[in-house]
Amino acid sequence: MLVVWNILIVLLTVAGMELFATFAHKYIMHGWGWGWHRSHHRPRSGWFERNDLYAVVFAVVAIALIALGTAGMWPLQWIGAGMTAYGAIYFIVHDGLVHKRWPFRYIPRRGYLKRLYKAHRLHHAVKSREDCVSFGFLYSPPVEKLEATLKRRQSATPGAAKGPGDAAPVTPRES
C-alpha cells in the first residue's frame, strides 16, 4: 500500500509543479526575476542562457528533498522525485520540442503537443515581460483564446507589447 501512496505523491507533485511553475513564470520570471528570464526571450548564443539558473535552483531543491527523504523524512524523497520527473518532462517538451535545444527538429501537426507548441510560440511573440500570454509549460488554454487575447492587447495599446528596443511581435509559424 505504501507503494501506491508514493506513486500518488509523485503524480500529485508533478501536477502541483505545473501550478507552481505557471505562477512562478508569470509573477517571478516575468516580475522581479526578469533579470534571469530575459535571456529566454532573446536569441540564444551558445548552449546555455541565464534563464537556465532557474532549473539549477529547482534541481537543488529536489536533490535536497530526496536526500532528506532517504534520511528518513518520508515523503520528501517522493516529492523530490516528482519535482525531478516534472523537470525531465519540462526539459524534453519545453527545451526540446519548443525551443529546439535538442538535436531533433519535430514540429507537431495536431493534438496536445501542437497546442503546447503554438501556445508557447505565442508566449514568445512578445519580447518584453509585459502582455505575454500562456505561462504554463504542460498546460495551455486553447490557442484561439490566446491569439484573441494577444491581438486585443496589441490593438488596445499600440506598441505596448514591445519593450524598449524590442522587435515587433510576430505570429508563430507552423512550419
Coordinates of C-alpha atoms in Angstrom, one line a residue:
M1 CA 0.0 0.0 0.0
L2 CA 2.9 2.3 0.7
V3 CA 4.0 2.0 -3.0
V4 CA 0.6 3.3 -4.1
W5 CA 1.0 6.3 -1.8
N6 CA 4.5 7.0 -3.1
I7 CA 3.3 6.9 -6.7
L8 CA 0.3 9.1 -5.9
I9 CA 2.7 11.6 -4.2
V10 CA 4.9 11.7 -7.3
L11 CA 2.0 12.3 -9.6
L12 CA 0.4 14.9 -7.4
T13 CA 3.8 16.7 -7.2
V14 CA 4.1 16.7 -11.0
A15 CA 0.6 18.3 -11.2
G16 CA 1.5 20.7 -8.4
M17 CA 4.7 21.7 -10.1
E18 CA 2.8 22.7 -13.2
L19 CA 0.6 25.0 -11.0
F20 CA 3.7 26.3 -9.2
A21 CA 5.7 26.8 -12.4
T22 CA 2.8 28.7 -14.0
F23 CA 2.6 31.0 -11.0
A24 CA 6.5 31.4 -10.9
H25 CA 6.7 32.0 -14.6
K26 CA 4.1 34.7 -14.6
Y27 CA 4.8 36.5 -11.3
I28 CA 8.5 35.8 -10.6
M29 CA 10.2 35.2 -14.0
H30 CA 8.1 38.0 -15.7
G31 CA 8.3 40.0 -12.5
W32 CA 11.3 40.6 -10.1
G33 CA 13.2 37.6 -11.7
W34 CA 13.1 39.0 -15.2
G35 CA 16.9 39.6 -14.9
W36 CA 17.5 35.8 -15.4
H37 CA 14.4 35.1 -17.5
R38 CA 15.1 37.9 -20.1
S39 CA 17.7 35.7 -21.7
H40 CA 15.0 33.2 -22.6
H41 CA 13.1 35.8 -24.6
R42 CA 16.2 36.8 -26.6
P43 CA 18.0 34.8 -29.3
R44 CA 20.3 32.3 -27.6
S45 CA 24.0 32.2 -28.4
G46 CA 25.7 29.1 -27.1
W47 CA 24.3 26.1 -25.2
F48 CA 23.2 27.9 -22.1
E49 CA 21.3 31.1 -21.1
R50 CA 21.0 32.8 -17.8
N51 CA 17.4 31.5 -17.5
D52 CA 18.8 28.0 -17.0
L53 CA 19.7 29.1 -13.5
Y54 CA 16.0 28.5 -12.6
A55 CA 16.4 24.9 -13.5
V56 CA 19.6 24.7 -11.3
V57 CA 17.7 26.2 -8.3
F58 CA 14.8 23.7 -8.7
A59 CA 17.2 20.8 -9.1
V60 CA 19.0 21.8 -5.9
V61 CA 15.6 21.8 -4.0
A62 CA 14.7 18.4 -5.5
I63 CA 18.0 16.9 -4.5
A64 CA 17.7 18.3 -1.0
L65 CA 14.2 16.8 -0.7
I66 CA 15.4 13.4 -1.9
A67 CA 18.3 13.5 0.5
L68 CA 16.1 14.4 3.4
G69 CA 13.6 11.8 2.4
T70 CA 16.1 9.0 2.1
A71 CA 17.4 10.1 5.6
G72 CA 14.0 9.2 7.0
M73 CA 11.7 12.2 6.4
W74 CA 9.0 10.4 4.4
P75 CA 7.5 11.5 1.9
L76 CA 10.1 14.1 1.0
Q77 CA 12.0 11.8 -1.4
W78 CA 8.8 11.2 -3.3
I79 CA 8.1 14.9 -3.6
G80 CA 11.7 15.4 -4.8
A81 CA 11.2 12.6 -7.3
G82 CA 8.0 14.3 -8.6
M83 CA 9.9 17.5 -9.0
T84 CA 12.6 15.6 -10.9
A85 CA 10.0 14.0 -13.1
Y86 CA 8.5 17.4 -13.8
G87 CA 11.9 18.8 -14.6
A88 CA 12.6 15.9 -17.1
I89 CA 9.2 16.4 -18.8
Y90 CA 9.9 20.2 -18.9
F91 CA 13.4 19.6 -20.4
I92 CA 12.0 17.3 -23.1
V93 CA 8.9 19.2 -24.0
H94 CA 9.9 22.8 -23.4
D95 CA 13.6 22.8 -24.2
G96 CA 13.5 20.1 -26.8
L97 CA 10.2 20.4 -28.6
V98 CA 9.5 24.1 -28.4
H99 CA 13.0 25.6 -28.3
K100 CA 14.9 23.1 -30.3
R101 CA 17.7 22.7 -27.8
W102 CA 17.8 19.0 -28.7
P103 CA 19.3 17.7 -32.0
F104 CA 15.8 16.7 -33.4
R105 CA 13.6 19.1 -35.2
Y106 CA 10.0 17.9 -34.8
I107 CA 7.1 20.3 -35.1
P108 CA 3.8 18.7 -34.0
R109 CA 0.9 18.9 -36.5
R110 CA -2.0 18.0 -34.3
G111 CA -3.3 17.3 -30.8
Y112 CA -1.9 18.2 -27.4
L113 CA 1.7 18.7 -28.4
K114 CA 0.7 21.1 -31.2
R115 CA -1.4 23.1 -28.7
L116 CA 1.6 23.3 -26.3
Y117 CA 3.9 24.3 -29.1
K118 CA 1.7 27.0 -30.5
A119 CA 0.8 28.4 -27.1
H120 CA 4.5 28.7 -26.1
R121 CA 5.3 30.3 -29.5
L122 CA 2.5 32.9 -28.8
H123 CA 4.1 33.5 -25.4
H124 CA 7.4 34.3 -27.1
A125 CA 5.6 36.5 -29.7
V126 CA 6.0 39.3 -27.1
K127 CA 9.7 40.1 -26.4
S128 CA 9.1 42.1 -23.2
R129 CA 7.9 40.9 -19.8
E130 CA 4.5 42.5 -20.1
D131 CA 1.5 41.4 -22.2
C132 CA 2.6 37.8 -22.6
V133 CA 0.1 35.0 -22.8
S134 CA 0.3 31.3 -21.7
F135 CA 2.6 30.9 -18.7
G136 CA 2.1 27.2 -18.2
F137 CA 4.6 24.6 -19.5
L138 CA 2.5 21.4 -19.7
Y139 CA -0.9 23.0 -20.0
S140 CA -2.1 25.9 -22.1
P141 CA -5.5 27.5 -22.7
P142 CA -7.0 27.0 -26.2
V143 CA -4.7 28.6 -28.8
E144 CA -7.6 30.6 -30.3
K145 CA -8.2 32.2 -26.9
L146 CA -4.5 33.1 -26.5
E147 CA -4.4 34.6 -30.0
A148 CA -7.5 36.7 -29.3
T149 CA -6.0 37.9 -26.0
L150 CA -2.7 38.8 -27.6
K151 CA -4.4 40.6 -30.5
R152 CA -6.7 42.5 -28.1
R153 CA -3.7 43.6 -26.0
Q154 CA -1.7 44.7 -29.1
S155 CA -4.6 46.7 -30.6
A156 CA -5.6 48.3 -27.3
T157 CA -2.3 49.9 -26.7
P158 CA -0.2 50.2 -29.9
G159 CA 3.4 49.4 -29.0
A160 CA 2.5 48.1 -25.6
A161 CA 3.5 44.6 -26.5
K162 CA 7.1 45.8 -27.2
G163 CA 9.7 46.7 -24.8
P164 CA 12.4 49.4 -25.5
G165 CA 14.4 48.2 -28.4
D166 CA 12.3 45.1 -29.0
A167 CA 11.2 43.9 -32.4
A168 CA 7.5 43.9 -33.2
P169 CA 5.6 40.8 -32.1
V170 CA 5.4 38.0 -34.6
T171 CA 2.8 35.4 -35.3
P172 CA 4.1 31.9 -34.7
R173 CA 4.8 29.8 -37.8
E174 CA 3.6 26.3 -38.1
S175 CA 6.3 25.1 -40.4

